[in-house]
Amino acid sequence: MLSIELLLEALVFGALVGCFYAAVSIGLSIAFGLLDVPHIAHAAFLVLAAYMTYLLGTYGFDPLVAALLILVPFFFLGAIVYRFYYEAFEKRGADTGVRGIAFFFGVAFMVQVFLSMTFGLDQRNVSAPYIGTSLGIGEMRIPWRLIVALCVAVGLTVGLRLYLLRTFQGRAIRAVAHDAWALRIIGADPVRTKQWAFGIATAATAIGGALLAIISPVEPSLDRVYIGRTFCVVVLAGLGSMSGTLAAGIILGVTESIVLTMFGASWAPAVAFGLLLLVLGIRPQGLFGR
Amino acid sequence: MKINSIPFWAAAILLPACAYFLPAWGLNEYYLYVGYVVLQYVVLATAWNILGGYAGYVNFGTGAFFGVGAYAALVLFMKFNAPLPVQIAGAAAIGALLGLGAGLLTLRLKGIFFSIATIAAAIIIETFVLNWRYVGGASGMQIIRPAVPLGFETYTRMLLVVMTILAVVSIIVARFIEKSWLGRGLRAVRDAEVAAECSGVPTLKLKLLACAISGALMAAAGAPLPLYSSFIEPHSVFSLNYSVMALAMAVVGGMSSWLGPVLGAILIASSQQFAASASPELHLFIVGALLVFFVIAAPDGLVGLLQRVGRMTARMTGMQNVRPKWRS
Amino acid sequence: MWNHTKRDVLRGIVLGLGLVLPQTGWTQEPPIKVGTSMALSGPLAGGGRQSQLALQMWAEDVNARGGLLGRKVELVTYDDQASPAQTPGIFSKLVDLDKVNLLIAPYGTVPAAAVMPLAKERRLLLIGQIGYQVNSKAKHDMWFNNSPWSDAESWVGGYFRLGQSVGVKKVAFLASDQEFAQNILAGAKKLAQNAGLETVYEQTYPPTTVDFSSMVRAIRAASPDMVFVASYPADSTGIIRSVNEIGIGSSVKLFGGGMVGLQYASVMQALGSQLNGVVNYHTYVPEKTMAFPGIREFLERFAKRAVAANVETLGYYVAPFSYASGQILEQAVNATKSIKDDVLADYLRKNEVNTIVGPIRWGADGEWAEPRVVMIQFKDIKDGNVEQFRQEGKQIIVEPERFRTGDLTAPLSKARGR
């Protein structure tokens, strides 16, 4: 029953979906990879952004346009959350491990319940001309929504990578990840830099959320699935590596797709987590880790 | 090892007795349902705190151990027609093994990686059970209960007594750990693991022991569930909600003492039952908000607040140097 | 005997007073409480809220006629979110705390299955609410279903007969991994085996699956003549969308079968023209062969009430049957003049009940002796309009023969106009 064509299709789809996974994980790559914040609420913010996209969709906004609209509010959301986290935990030192994690867990939970109270438990969809139609290449039919996700993902990755490499702010962010004291010496405020970085990470997550709404129907409990996927991508990439995120996303996407095709849908939920555990066990620094 | 405080042991014996006699004296059956759920959470929160509060390793996989306990009891019942005490013992044993195994795999990881790994382990276990047709897979399994054992009128009464005993046992265990060499070692792990390792504390062994005990208790809490609801299915049993609740109860109650999870569990679980008919989701939201609030503003939980109040009143009444004999 | 006489005397006094004094209202006896639960939030809420409104309407109608045995009927409902973890606790509350007199089962298969052991142990009468084979394990003798099916053959037999009529040889199965869908699947597989069909694909997916593209691709690669799907509202929507997006292949003559959710107005509206050609089960459609006495009038009243109650205005799938479950209780109580579970159960075992969904008689397992599930094919559906489903000819009945209003259009691609 397993033909070469089916396998090939699985590969192509897997790669496309993998780029989507990379796009939604980039925010976490910055927040957790670079800034060491135990941001368990990342997936929750992702779903929140997806719902905002849906909400704007009911007013007629195309999801990609909606993504641009929510970019700035989410930046500020990120900045505020980080400030909160810093004041409450990071400033006070080392025994914050449990509490910091518990804090984000609580925030994630609150976001999820808030969404289910406001929007209900039903699945929500957005519509756009590129959702529901597909491009025919030979025997395969590739949905346009995946192609859109691919373009946005690549754009986001390249954009952020350039930002971190070329601009002063970007380099400051990479520096603060390495050594906060040194940053102080050259006159940049590490706290504000981290705040800015967290804001950017959350803004990237906003775009990821819009993609999420395009790719699949959204429901409040979706964040649990995406915690596994995003952390898997970030850890597999190696903490702090932007280009690694794209590669890691594709690896996860292809693995999931092949498992789905060969072993059936029952094992799908465990793939991302299984891969995560594998990486943590064998090569914790990931593929391109610092 | 000074476990010689009389009020504690008196309560330990009185509570199960109350659980047995109150229904016989006319307490409404519905409150037995509520009591069962509250006590179940007492066990879960106390068990969580052994690893989370004492050792500082945040376990997000409470639901997994709870679910494993429930399914272990189910299998023992289906295959061997085992009576409830055997089911509980079996579930606890499997929970301990699972805790040990999970610990071996993940305890080398620090902080957030450990927590994420616990979520991962939970999802993988749930996926295994989802695919296991013998216990019904994702469809779940209906259980036809055998006749109620001698001495009890209904199943709910018996299960309430059982859960009370389990709660008392878990509190005894937690208190013992807290005041013994095990507790001191775990506190060293929590506060400064590397330093502890250097001074010769066998950190890995201690952590593994904590994992095993915690897992065993959580699984034991899940064991009576098939008989309680006569229906079991993976999605609700392995729910992440159990993990959030256990964590929230311990944080709100106070993570440094055995009393904390108990207080937190009673407070949150009882309010949940009352909120259930009105708005279960609003209650969940409030639990999350309480968690965030306490973690920021009152990190020592209700127990910490009570201690502060106690110290303030002692200062005011000039009794700060007098320590009552029964407060051990 | 004494109570009977006392009630008669009381009634006599009240009647007498009523003749002399202005209408004083109810007797001094407490109201008859009818308890149940359904999903008022969550994925099955579309059906659950229909059920609640229909039962409310029934309670009001009964009270307008003087109540049951002269006592006012009071409905007690809880939101169970279609969760089997909630229903045992809720039903314990209903019986022990709220002290209801009569029970209607939770809406849906899985939540109802969870209360069967409780009902059996405590000898409680339960009227079923859109549940499938809920009683198969517990074998409770006081269970009477309101849904027009009995076993898998009754539900999907029509689908397979249709398949045979168009010469189907190869079949693909796709089912959600939960109680209801797996039951239907098991029945369907047996039917396929009996008919000598070859299974070219079979997949059971976790209920939380959102992405069906890999499964649809695999089905297409297997080139089946017939695809049988047993799914719940969220997956049904996802599957239809996926088929629409990447195609199921030109070999497929028949697609659908046991997809829950394609009867809900919200789903039908969201999918619109993507439904064309799909053949699926239904309990009631506004075709002329299903004009049971009282149903049209009920649906018109329901449509008006639905707007205010924020419920779908069509109400074909669930509402008439929930109303009927109230009617079942009403007739049994009026005939036996009792509200005791065993007396009522005994009556229902032996008698036929007349409801707005037709006459109902039960078999030994508490399911309908004469099932009444129909297979419909969606035809000429346009996007964005939910009122079109009120017209005849949009959901034509293709099976069974006695309800047929049109011919099946096969293969699927022809019915979809591609």
PDB file of N, CA, C and O in Angstrom, chain C residues 383-409:
ATOM      1  N   ASP C 383     -23.315  28.135  -1.534  1.00  0.00           N
ATOM      2  CA  ASP C 383     -22.587  28.623  -0.372  1.00  0.00           C
ATOM      3  C   ASP C 383     -23.362  29.700   0.378  1.00  0.00           C
ATOM      4  O   ASP C 383     -24.110  30.463  -0.213  1.00  0.00           O
ATOM      5  N   GLY C 384     -23.131  29.772   1.674  1.00  0.00           N
ATOM      6  CA  GLY C 384     -23.523  30.935   2.472  1.00  0.00           C
ATOM      7  C   GLY C 384     -24.988  31.100   2.798  1.00  0.00           C
ATOM      8  O   GLY C 384     -25.414  32.149   3.253  1.00  0.00           O
ATOM      9  N   ASN C 385     -25.811  30.061   2.607  1.00  0.00           N
ATOM     10  CA  ASN C 385     -27.240  30.246   2.856  1.00  0.00           C
ATOM     11  C   ASN C 385     -27.745  29.057   3.663  1.00  0.00           C
ATOM     12  O   ASN C 385     -27.647  27.920   3.215  1.00  0.00           O
ATOM     13  N   VAL C 386     -28.242  29.315   4.863  1.00  0.00           N
ATOM     14  CA  VAL C 386     -28.682  28.188   5.672  1.00  0.00           C
ATOM     15  C   VAL C 386     -30.164  27.893   5.463  1.00  0.00           C
ATOM     16  O   VAL C 386     -30.620  26.772   5.648  1.00  0.00           O
ATOM     17  N   GLU C 387     -30.923  28.906   4.999  1.00  0.00           N
ATOM     18  CA  GLU C 387     -32.363  28.681   4.829  1.00  0.00           C
ATOM     19  C   GLU C 387     -32.663  27.737   3.675  1.00  0.00           C
ATOM     20  O   GLU C 387     -33.732  27.153   3.605  1.00  0.00           O
ATOM     21  N   GLN C 388     -31.696  27.577   2.736  1.00  0.00           N
ATOM     22  CA  GLN C 388     -31.942  26.699   1.595  1.00  0.00           C
ATOM     23  C   GLN C 388     -32.231  25.282   2.051  1.00  0.00           C
ATOM     24  O   GLN C 388     -32.905  24.516   1.360  1.00  0.00           O
ATOM     25  N   PHE C 389     -31.744  24.911   3.238  1.00  0.00           N
ATOM     26  CA  PHE C 389     -31.935  23.554   3.697  1.00  0.00           C
ATOM     27  C   PHE C 389     -33.380  23.283   4.116  1.00  0.00           C
ATOM     28  O   PHE C 389     -33.734  22.139   4.413  1.00  0.00           O
ATOM     29  N   ARG C 390     -34.185  24.319   4.171  1.00  0.00           N
ATOM     30  CA  ARG C 390     -35.604  24.092   4.455  1.00  0.00           C
ATOM     31  C   ARG C 390     -36.342  23.596   3.230  1.00  0.00           C
ATOM     32  O   ARG C 390     -37.463  23.104   3.349  1.00  0.00           O
ATOM     33  N   GLN C 391     -35.732  23.807   2.052  1.00  0.00           N
ATOM     34  CA  GLN C 391     -36.447  23.424   0.829  1.00  0.00           C
ATOM     35  C   GLN C 391     -36.329  21.935   0.589  1.00  0.00           C
ATOM     36  O   GLN C 391     -35.339  21.300   0.946  1.00  0.00           O
ATOM     37  N   GLU C 392     -37.335  21.398  -0.100  1.00  0.00           N
ATOM     38  CA  GLU C 392     -37.248  20.020  -0.536  1.00  0.00           C
ATOM     39  C   GLU C 392     -36.246  19.942  -1.667  1.00  0.00           C
ATOM     40  O   GLU C 392     -36.040  20.909  -2.389  1.00  0.00           O
ATOM     41  N   GLY C 393     -35.639  18.804  -1.821  1.00  0.00           N
ATOM     42  CA  GLY C 393     -34.749  18.619  -2.956  1.00  0.00           C
ATOM     43  C   GLY C 393     -33.298  18.982  -2.687  1.00  0.00           C
ATOM     44  O   GLY C 393     -32.446  18.828  -3.551  1.00  0.00           O
ATOM     45  N   LYS C 394     -32.992  19.485  -1.476  1.00  0.00           N
ATOM     46  CA  LYS C 394     -31.602  19.791  -1.155  1.00  0.00           C
ATOM     47  C   LYS C 394     -30.932  18.627  -0.456  1.00  0.00           C
ATOM     48  O   LYS C 394     -29.732  18.410  -0.564  1.00  0.00           O
ATOM     49  N   GLN C 395     -31.753  17.901   0.333  1.00  0.00           N
ATOM     50  CA  GLN C 395     -31.214  16.705   0.995  1.00  0.00           C
ATOM     51  C   GLN C 395     -32.152  15.576   0.580  1.00  0.00           C
ATOM     52  O   GLN C 395     -33.074  15.224   1.306  1.00  0.00           O
ATOM     53  N   ILE C 396     -31.959  15.029  -0.625  1.00  0.00           N
ATOM     54  CA  ILE C 396     -32.912  14.034  -1.108  1.00  0.00           C
ATOM     55  C   ILE C 396     -32.657  12.695  -0.432  1.00  0.00           C
ATOM     56  O   ILE C 396     -31.530  12.303  -0.178  1.00  0.00           O
ATOM     57  N   ILE C 397     -33.748  12.023  -0.128  1.00  0.00           N
ATOM     58  CA  ILE C 397     -33.645  10.727   0.545  1.00  0.00           C
ATOM     59  C   ILE C 397     -33.436   9.661  -0.524  1.00  0.00           C
ATOM     60  O   ILE C 397     -34.247   9.505  -1.428  1.00  0.00           O
ATOM     61  N   VAL C 398     -32.321   8.937  -0.393  1.00  0.00           N
ATOM     62  CA  VAL C 398     -32.036   7.915  -1.394  1.00  0.00           C
ATOM     63  C   VAL C 398     -32.228   6.501  -0.848  1.00  0.00           C
ATOM     64  O   VAL C 398     -32.190   5.538  -1.590  1.00  0.00           O
ATOM     65  N   GLU C 399     -32.412   6.374   0.438  1.00  0.00           N
ATOM     66  CA  GLU C 399     -32.578   5.071   1.072  1.00  0.00           C
ATOM     67  C   GLU C 399     -33.279   5.286   2.415  1.00  0.00           C
ATOM     68  O   GLU C 399     -32.985   6.271   3.060  1.00  0.00           O
ATOM     69  N   PRO C 400     -34.106   4.439   2.969  1.00  0.00           N
ATOM     70  CA  PRO C 400     -34.670   3.217   2.408  1.00  0.00           C
ATOM     71  C   PRO C 400     -35.810   3.514   1.419  1.00  0.00           C
ATOM     72  O   PRO C 400     -36.246   4.651   1.300  1.00  0.00           O
ATOM     73  N   GLU C 401     -36.271   2.475   0.790  1.00  0.00           N
ATOM     74  CA  GLU C 401     -37.235   2.583  -0.285  1.00  0.00           C
ATOM     75  C   GLU C 401     -38.493   3.319   0.134  1.00  0.00           C
ATOM     76  O   GLU C 401     -39.002   4.166  -0.605  1.00  0.00           O
ATOM     77  N   ARG C 402     -38.969   3.050   1.345  1.00  0.00           N
ATOM     78  CA  ARG C 402     -40.283   3.601   1.708  1.00  0.00           C
ATOM     79  C   ARG C 402     -40.246   5.106   1.965  1.00  0.00           C
ATOM     80  O   ARG C 402     -41.280   5.752   2.045  1.00  0.00           O
ATOM     81  N   PHE C 403     -39.030   5.685   2.062  1.00  0.00           N
ATOM     82  CA  PHE C 403     -38.956   7.129   2.244  1.00  0.00           C
ATOM     83  C   PHE C 403     -38.326   7.825   1.052  1.00  0.00           C
ATOM     84  O   PHE C 403     -38.179   9.038   1.036  1.00  0.00           O
ATOM     85  N   ARG C 404     -37.967   7.052   0.018  1.00  0.00           N
ATOM     86  CA  ARG C 404     -37.166   7.599  -1.077  1.00  0.00           C
ATOM     87  C   ARG C 404     -37.839   8.775  -1.780  1.00  0.00           C
ATOM     88  O   ARG C 404     -39.027   8.727  -2.077  1.00  0.00           O
ATOM     89  N   THR C 405     -37.072   9.852  -2.040  1.00  0.00           N
ATOM     90  CA  THR C 405     -37.618  10.974  -2.804  1.00  0.00           C
ATOM     91  C   THR C 405     -36.776  11.301  -4.022  1.00  0.00           C
ATOM     92  O   THR C 405     -37.035  12.271  -4.711  1.00  0.00           O
ATOM     93  N   GLY C 406     -35.730  10.522  -4.291  1.00  0.00           N
ATOM     94  CA  GLY C 406     -34.916  10.847  -5.471  1.00  0.00           C
ATOM     95  C   GLY C 406     -33.899   9.768  -5.745  1.00  0.00           C
ATOM     96  O   GLY C 406     -33.710   8.849  -4.948  1.00  0.00           O
ATOM     97  N   ASP C 407     -33.215   9.884  -6.876  1.00  0.00           N
ATOM     98  CA  ASP C 407     -32.206   8.891  -7.234  1.00  0.00           C
ATOM     99  C   ASP C 407     -30.818   9.334  -6.806  1.00  0.00           C
ATOM    100  O   ASP C 407     -30.499  10.519  -6.806  1.00  0.00           O
ATOM    101  N   LEU C 408     -29.982   8.354  -6.540  1.00  0.00           N
ATOM    102  CA  LEU C 408     -28.591   8.621  -6.175  1.00  0.00           C
ATOM    103  C   LEU C 408     -27.821   9.062  -7.421  1.00  0.00           C
ATOM    104  O   LEU C 408     -27.979   8.496  -8.495  1.00  0.00           O
ATOM    105  N   THR C 409     -27.005  10.096  -7.278  1.00  0.00           N
ATOM    106  CA  THR C 409     -26.107  10.499  -8.356  1.00  0.00           C
ATOM    107  C   THR C 409     -24.709  10.000  -8.037  1.00  0.00           C
ATOM    108  O   THR C 409     -24.110  10.374  -7.042  1.00  0.00           O
TER     109      THR C 409
END
